[in-house]
Amino acid sequence: MSSPAERYAAARRKAAQAAQFPALDEFALELGFDLDDFQREACQSLERGSGVLVCAPTGAGKTVVGEFAVHLALRGRPDDPVPAVDATTPPTRRKCFYTTPIKALSNQKYHDLVARYGAEQVGLLTGDNAINGDAPVVVMTTEVLRNMLYAGSSTLQGLAYVVMDEVHYLADRFRGGVWEEVIIHLPASVTLISLSATVSNAEEFADWLVTVRGETAVVVSEHRPVPLWQHMLVGKRMFDLFHDADAARKHDVHPELLRYTRETARRLELGEGRSAGPGAGRRGPRWRGPLRPDIVDRLDREGLLPAILFIFSRAGCAAAVQQCLAAGLRLTSAEERAEIRRVVESRVTAIPGEDLSVLGYWEWLDGLERGLAAHHAGMLPVFKEIVEELFVRGLVKAVFATETLALGINMPARCVVLERLVKYNGEAHVDLTPGEYTQLTGRAGRRGIDVEGHAVVVWSPETDPRHVAGLASTRTYPLRSSFRPSYNMAVNLVGTVGAEPARALLESSFAQFQADRSVVGLARQVQRNTETIEAYGAEAACHHGDFDEYFALRVAIADREKAIARQGQTQRKAAAVASLERLRVGDVIRVPSGRRAGLAVVLDPATGGFGEPRPLVLTQDRWAGRVSPGDFTTPAEVLARIRVPKHFNHRSPGARRDLAAEVSGTGLDRHGGRRGGRSRQVTGEDHQITQLRTELRHHPCHACPEREEHARWAERRRRLERDTEELRERVSGRTGSLARTFDRIVALLTERGYLARDGAVTDAGRMLGRIWTEADLLVAECLRRGVWNGLSPAELAAAVSVVVFEARRDVDERASLPRGPVADAVDETLKLWGEIEADEAARGLTATREPDLGFAWPVYRWARGEALAKVLGSGHEIDGEMPAGDFVRWARQVVDLLGQIADSGGATTELRSTARQAIAAVNRGVLAYHTSA
């Protein structure tokens, strides 16, 4: 216990702080808990009048600093009113805008602030909601504030504070530029509060903030309020990743874990412990880790629930829930099950019963009642919201989620499990970065509930514990700007400040700040690479002859073989498409590859003009769904025919069982005695390859005994030369790069009539300045050329969808369109896109993304009032039906663009009316519920 003198000194210090920071003292008394040091430091800087950047781990309590800014705005100071605009306008109240990156976070923060300050003091502005927008405190998405700044909204009057929650979103390649636009354009009188996850270049970001916003204090905290323990699950054994905190700081993996994983890997190499079964001897050892139900059961027994289990696949999340249900897991009590059902039924009353069946409602509810759920972007938004609510309340105990959950609303757990350390980023499978690992595991440990949090990585032979230790111990999550000028931004900047000041503003962006700093490092790297290339060239030299010439022949052969393989793949795909188009109901076929390989019977040929044929089939394993030409490496062959009942319901388990038994009863071999079924491509028959191989064999270096060693060095040199050339281009393109890009955009807009020769913004430019979409210029051109005039509401929804939709994965075939006006409008849109792309290519600008036709049929059918089941079945998806969550998300984006068209001065009166009718047609059923939610 401290002495009376020490207690007296502490009381004096506290009194002095209260006198120096009276607003913070008031605020702290209302909180009901003691502020952490970093929170107090940031709030004191704010009360002094400084801007502040706060970087702290997930769950550390950064938002307290944002809430203090709200307190300062509402408290006000009688001697410090916000100045009036002119002599006739009285001084206004101080305002605070609280911005978040996503609507769910905005909604959550709005409800938090209303509960604290009352509904009359707090407003909400998102794309879906506008509540009390003139309140002194308004929560909004960042895009809403950006649009206000460009429009010169009167709502900005009196603005004193802006809180930018999750400011590290400015690294997002699709939306990150919006954060920089806001930071640059906010009036100098506004104090900026930036709240970020822990980033490794906080000082660099703060240096930039000082240049554009003035004095900015940097407060960085690495401390987690709830300690996090790292583990690895190897088979059935759980190990600590580190022996103690000191070992964690040194990245020293627990010796027992290293010994056990090495021994396990050695046994696998020797063939021990591999699974018996067909092909086990030929294919070598195959590791089978712990089953998902076993992992959940173990977490339950060890008191580590609730848990989030990250599986980087939507299908994997859904499969995990099914596996747990099949294993008979039940994590809830009778009282909890009753409460879960009550919550769910109260939230889904507005969704029609037939839609619930299509959405798999009953299976989903069964999982929830057992305390199990999936969470991913393919789910209906209301289903996700219910999962979040039940998890936060402790009713759902285990959630299988994709990494998008880590970026979402506050949903902490006691334990986080990572099934793999590799994820698909939309283009390729890539390793998790330390920043991503920290973000995912940061969910573990609930402040005020858990004494400690736990992160578990499931081991596999490809997982090195030392690599995991590096991920767990490294705090390298650098903030990288994704800012680049757009057409909309250009006309708004020129219209607001003029062309030359606009260039200066772009030069002040964080993107240019980082680019200028990085040029020195890149130039050094080019020099090092050049020296290494010379060393590689010396290693590749051959005394038999010119090895560069020999290696060029090898490269030419490889390139030609790849080209022939691609050509063969195209031919096989065309044959598969033709064979699927000929199928009839009752045909028994063999699916040669993929997850559904085996015998199947055709239930619906589905050749009704929705792009490539995707027949609905039932496999002998009782799976019913659509297959695509991608599942067929050879043409589909009709092996037999069986009778399919006239009104067969493929959603009925009993009906599927009976018909699948008939398929098996045909006696056909499910594999057909062939593996893979790929036709061989005899590359030797190609004349060019034959000639190249002849030259290769006759080259002097071909006889060199060290030929392959030379080739390895030559390949390394080739790759490094390619990388170095890219570096050189980056060096030459970085200095002043944004201003050069801006000049090219201005030149293109001037040529197309959006800007006048004297730099003034034309009527067309003002229209472009109010279009907020990635394809802003294409939309403006469609409006100017009348591409969408004369369409019905459903046709308009389909036509505009092609400029907003983007498929999750590339599909080779172009999706089909409703015939008539929609197809004509889309053809015109594609022509305009071609013209714009040609202009962009001529000026060296990043091309506007090509329109994607994959959502036209679903939104067209939906706007015409067709059933959800048919709508989801008409999506141009590789894996069959379009997920309901994807449908809702893209439909909302179509509605958003339709709303912009309805308000556009560049659209005809008739088109604006049609756009409003289209919005009403789309906002029904699951969309209407989502709109009101």
PDB file of C-alpha atoms in Angstrom, residues 134-240:
ATOM      1  CA  ASP A 134     -28.623  18.345 -39.171  1.00  0.00           C
ATOM      2  CA  ALA A 135     -27.808  17.016 -35.686  1.00  0.00           C
ATOM      3  CA  PRO A 136     -24.614  18.249 -33.985  1.00  0.00           C
ATOM      4  CA  VAL A 137     -23.208  14.705 -34.169  1.00  0.00           C
ATOM      5  CA  VAL A 138     -23.675  12.748 -37.408  1.00  0.00           C
ATOM      6  CA  VAL A 139     -22.398   9.233 -38.102  1.00  0.00           C
ATOM      7  CA  MET A 140     -21.798   8.543 -41.810  1.00  0.00           C
ATOM      8  CA  THR A 141     -19.875   6.476 -44.291  1.00  0.00           C
ATOM      9  CA  THR A 142     -16.722   8.143 -45.619  1.00  0.00           C
ATOM     10  CA  GLU A 143     -18.179   8.422 -49.143  1.00  0.00           C
ATOM     11  CA  VAL A 144     -21.081  10.525 -47.834  1.00  0.00           C
ATOM     12  CA  LEU A 145     -18.655  13.079 -46.343  1.00  0.00           C
ATOM     13  CA  ARG A 146     -16.611  13.139 -49.559  1.00  0.00           C
ATOM     14  CA  ASN A 147     -19.749  13.881 -51.582  1.00  0.00           C
ATOM     15  CA  MET A 148     -20.715  16.650 -49.118  1.00  0.00           C
ATOM     16  CA  LEU A 149     -17.320  18.321 -49.510  1.00  0.00           C
ATOM     17  CA  TYR A 150     -17.550  18.370 -53.307  1.00  0.00           C
ATOM     18  CA  ALA A 151     -21.158  19.590 -53.258  1.00  0.00           C
ATOM     19  CA  GLY A 152     -20.396  22.328 -50.694  1.00  0.00           C
ATOM     20  CA  SER A 153     -23.236  21.052 -48.497  1.00  0.00           C
ATOM     21  CA  SER A 154     -24.699  23.443 -45.912  1.00  0.00           C
ATOM     22  CA  THR A 155     -24.496  20.559 -43.426  1.00  0.00           C
ATOM     23  CA  LEU A 156     -20.751  21.313 -43.187  1.00  0.00           C
ATOM     24  CA  GLN A 157     -21.531  24.632 -41.465  1.00  0.00           C
ATOM     25  CA  GLY A 158     -20.202  24.517 -37.906  1.00  0.00           C
ATOM     26  CA  LEU A 159     -18.087  21.388 -38.426  1.00  0.00           C
ATOM     27  CA  ALA A 160     -15.306  21.320 -35.812  1.00  0.00           C
ATOM     28  CA  TYR A 161     -14.251  17.660 -35.577  1.00  0.00           C
ATOM     29  CA  VAL A 162     -14.104  14.727 -37.974  1.00  0.00           C
ATOM     30  CA  VAL A 163     -13.389  11.253 -36.649  1.00  0.00           C
ATOM     31  CA  MET A 164     -12.116   8.822 -39.279  1.00  0.00           C
ATOM     32  CA  ASP A 165     -12.560   5.364 -37.782  1.00  0.00           C
ATOM     33  CA  GLU A 166     -10.560   2.522 -39.395  1.00  0.00           C
ATOM     34  CA  VAL A 167      -8.495   5.076 -41.352  1.00  0.00           C
ATOM     35  CA  HIS A 168      -6.192   2.229 -42.493  1.00  0.00           C
ATOM     36  CA  TYR A 169      -8.927   1.551 -45.062  1.00  0.00           C
ATOM     37  CA  LEU A 170      -7.163   4.115 -47.250  1.00  0.00           C
ATOM     38  CA  ALA A 171      -5.014   1.155 -48.341  1.00  0.00           C
ATOM     39  CA  ASP A 172      -8.116  -0.488 -49.885  1.00  0.00           C
ATOM     40  CA  ARG A 173      -7.520  -0.563 -53.645  1.00  0.00           C
ATOM     41  CA  PHE A 174     -11.162   0.010 -54.528  1.00  0.00           C
ATOM     42  CA  ARG A 175     -12.279   2.658 -52.021  1.00  0.00           C
ATOM     43  CA  GLY A 176      -9.124   3.853 -50.272  1.00  0.00           C
ATOM     44  CA  GLY A 177      -8.787   7.034 -52.307  1.00  0.00           C
ATOM     45  CA  VAL A 178     -11.947   8.428 -50.689  1.00  0.00           C
ATOM     46  CA  TRP A 179     -10.172   8.741 -47.318  1.00  0.00           C
ATOM     47  CA  GLU A 180      -7.398  10.836 -48.853  1.00  0.00           C
ATOM     48  CA  GLU A 181      -9.884  13.035 -50.689  1.00  0.00           C
ATOM     49  CA  VAL A 182     -11.629  13.805 -47.395  1.00  0.00           C
ATOM     50  CA  ILE A 183      -8.382  14.439 -45.485  1.00  0.00           C
ATOM     51  CA  ILE A 184      -7.120  16.802 -48.211  1.00  0.00           C
ATOM     52  CA  HIS A 185     -10.402  18.707 -48.729  1.00  0.00           C
ATOM     53  CA  LEU A 186     -11.579  19.233 -45.142  1.00  0.00           C
ATOM     54  CA  PRO A 187     -11.462  22.914 -44.157  1.00  0.00           C
ATOM     55  CA  ALA A 188      -8.356  23.881 -42.188  1.00  0.00           C
ATOM     56  CA  SER A 189     -10.534  24.783 -39.179  1.00  0.00           C
ATOM     57  CA  VAL A 190     -11.610  21.132 -38.742  1.00  0.00           C
ATOM     58  CA  THR A 191      -9.688  18.974 -36.257  1.00  0.00           C
ATOM     59  CA  LEU A 192      -9.063  15.470 -37.599  1.00  0.00           C
ATOM     60  CA  ILE A 193      -9.066  12.371 -35.373  1.00  0.00           C
ATOM     61  CA  SER A 194      -7.665   9.340 -37.236  1.00  0.00           C
ATOM     62  CA  LEU A 195      -8.133   5.907 -35.657  1.00  0.00           C
ATOM     63  CA  SER A 196      -6.114   3.059 -37.167  1.00  0.00           C
ATOM     64  CA  ALA A 197      -5.106  -0.524 -36.578  1.00  0.00           C
ATOM     65  CA  THR A 198      -1.463  -0.997 -35.608  1.00  0.00           C
ATOM     66  CA  VAL A 199       0.639  -0.063 -38.646  1.00  0.00           C
ATOM     67  CA  SER A 200       4.403  -0.148 -38.993  1.00  0.00           C
ATOM     68  CA  ASN A 201       4.712   3.233 -40.732  1.00  0.00           C
ATOM     69  CA  ALA A 202       2.557   5.339 -38.387  1.00  0.00           C
ATOM     70  CA  GLU A 203       5.252   8.026 -38.284  1.00  0.00           C
ATOM     71  CA  GLU A 204       5.302   8.295 -42.078  1.00  0.00           C
ATOM     72  CA  PHE A 205       1.515   8.636 -42.178  1.00  0.00           C
ATOM     73  CA  ALA A 206       1.653  11.224 -39.393  1.00  0.00           C
ATOM     74  CA  ASP A 207       4.362  13.184 -41.244  1.00  0.00           C
ATOM     75  CA  TRP A 208       1.982  13.419 -44.199  1.00  0.00           C
ATOM     76  CA  LEU A 209      -0.945  14.420 -41.962  1.00  0.00           C
ATOM     77  CA  VAL A 210       1.171  17.267 -40.569  1.00  0.00           C
ATOM     78  CA  THR A 211       1.857  18.538 -44.108  1.00  0.00           C
ATOM     79  CA  VAL A 212      -1.846  18.601 -45.086  1.00  0.00           C
ATOM     80  CA  ARG A 213      -3.670  19.107 -41.744  1.00  0.00           C
ATOM     81  CA  GLY A 214      -1.176  20.913 -39.499  1.00  0.00           C
ATOM     82  CA  GLU A 215      -0.251  19.846 -35.991  1.00  0.00           C
ATOM     83  CA  THR A 216      -1.011  16.136 -35.484  1.00  0.00           C
ATOM     84  CA  ALA A 217      -0.029  14.117 -32.427  1.00  0.00           C
ATOM     85  CA  VAL A 218       0.912  10.460 -32.946  1.00  0.00           C
ATOM     86  CA  VAL A 219      -0.173   7.997 -30.263  1.00  0.00           C
ATOM     87  CA  VAL A 220       0.887   4.382 -30.843  1.00  0.00           C
ATOM     88  CA  SER A 221       0.069   1.528 -28.484  1.00  0.00           C
ATOM     89  CA  GLU A 222       1.175  -2.059 -29.023  1.00  0.00           C
ATOM     90  CA  HIS A 223      -0.384  -3.187 -25.759  1.00  0.00           C
ATOM     91  CA  ARG A 224      -3.323  -5.573 -25.947  1.00  0.00           C
ATOM     92  CA  PRO A 225      -5.718  -5.077 -23.020  1.00  0.00           C
ATOM     93  CA  VAL A 226      -6.403  -8.838 -23.086  1.00  0.00           C
ATOM     94  CA  PRO A 227      -3.211 -10.940 -23.459  1.00  0.00           C
ATOM     95  CA  LEU A 228      -3.135 -13.223 -26.509  1.00  0.00           C
ATOM     96  CA  TRP A 229      -1.726 -16.749 -26.284  1.00  0.00           C
ATOM     97  CA  GLN A 230      -0.603 -18.422 -29.508  1.00  0.00           C
ATOM     98  CA  HIS A 231      -1.008 -22.186 -30.040  1.00  0.00           C
ATOM     99  CA  MET A 232      -0.618 -24.828 -32.743  1.00  0.00           C
ATOM    100  CA  LEU A 233      -2.866 -27.867 -33.052  1.00  0.00           C
ATOM    101  CA  VAL A 234      -0.891 -30.822 -34.412  1.00  0.00           C
ATOM    102  CA  GLY A 235      -3.216 -33.762 -34.964  1.00  0.00           C
ATOM    103  CA  LYS A 236      -4.848 -34.254 -31.570  1.00  0.00           C
ATOM    104  CA  ARG A 237      -2.181 -32.408 -29.567  1.00  0.00           C
ATOM    105  CA  MET A 238      -2.232 -28.711 -28.699  1.00  0.00           C
ATOM    106  CA  PHE A 239       1.085 -26.907 -28.178  1.00  0.00           C
ATOM    107  CA  ASP A 240       1.983 -23.399 -27.069  1.00  0.00           C
TER     108      ASP A 240
END
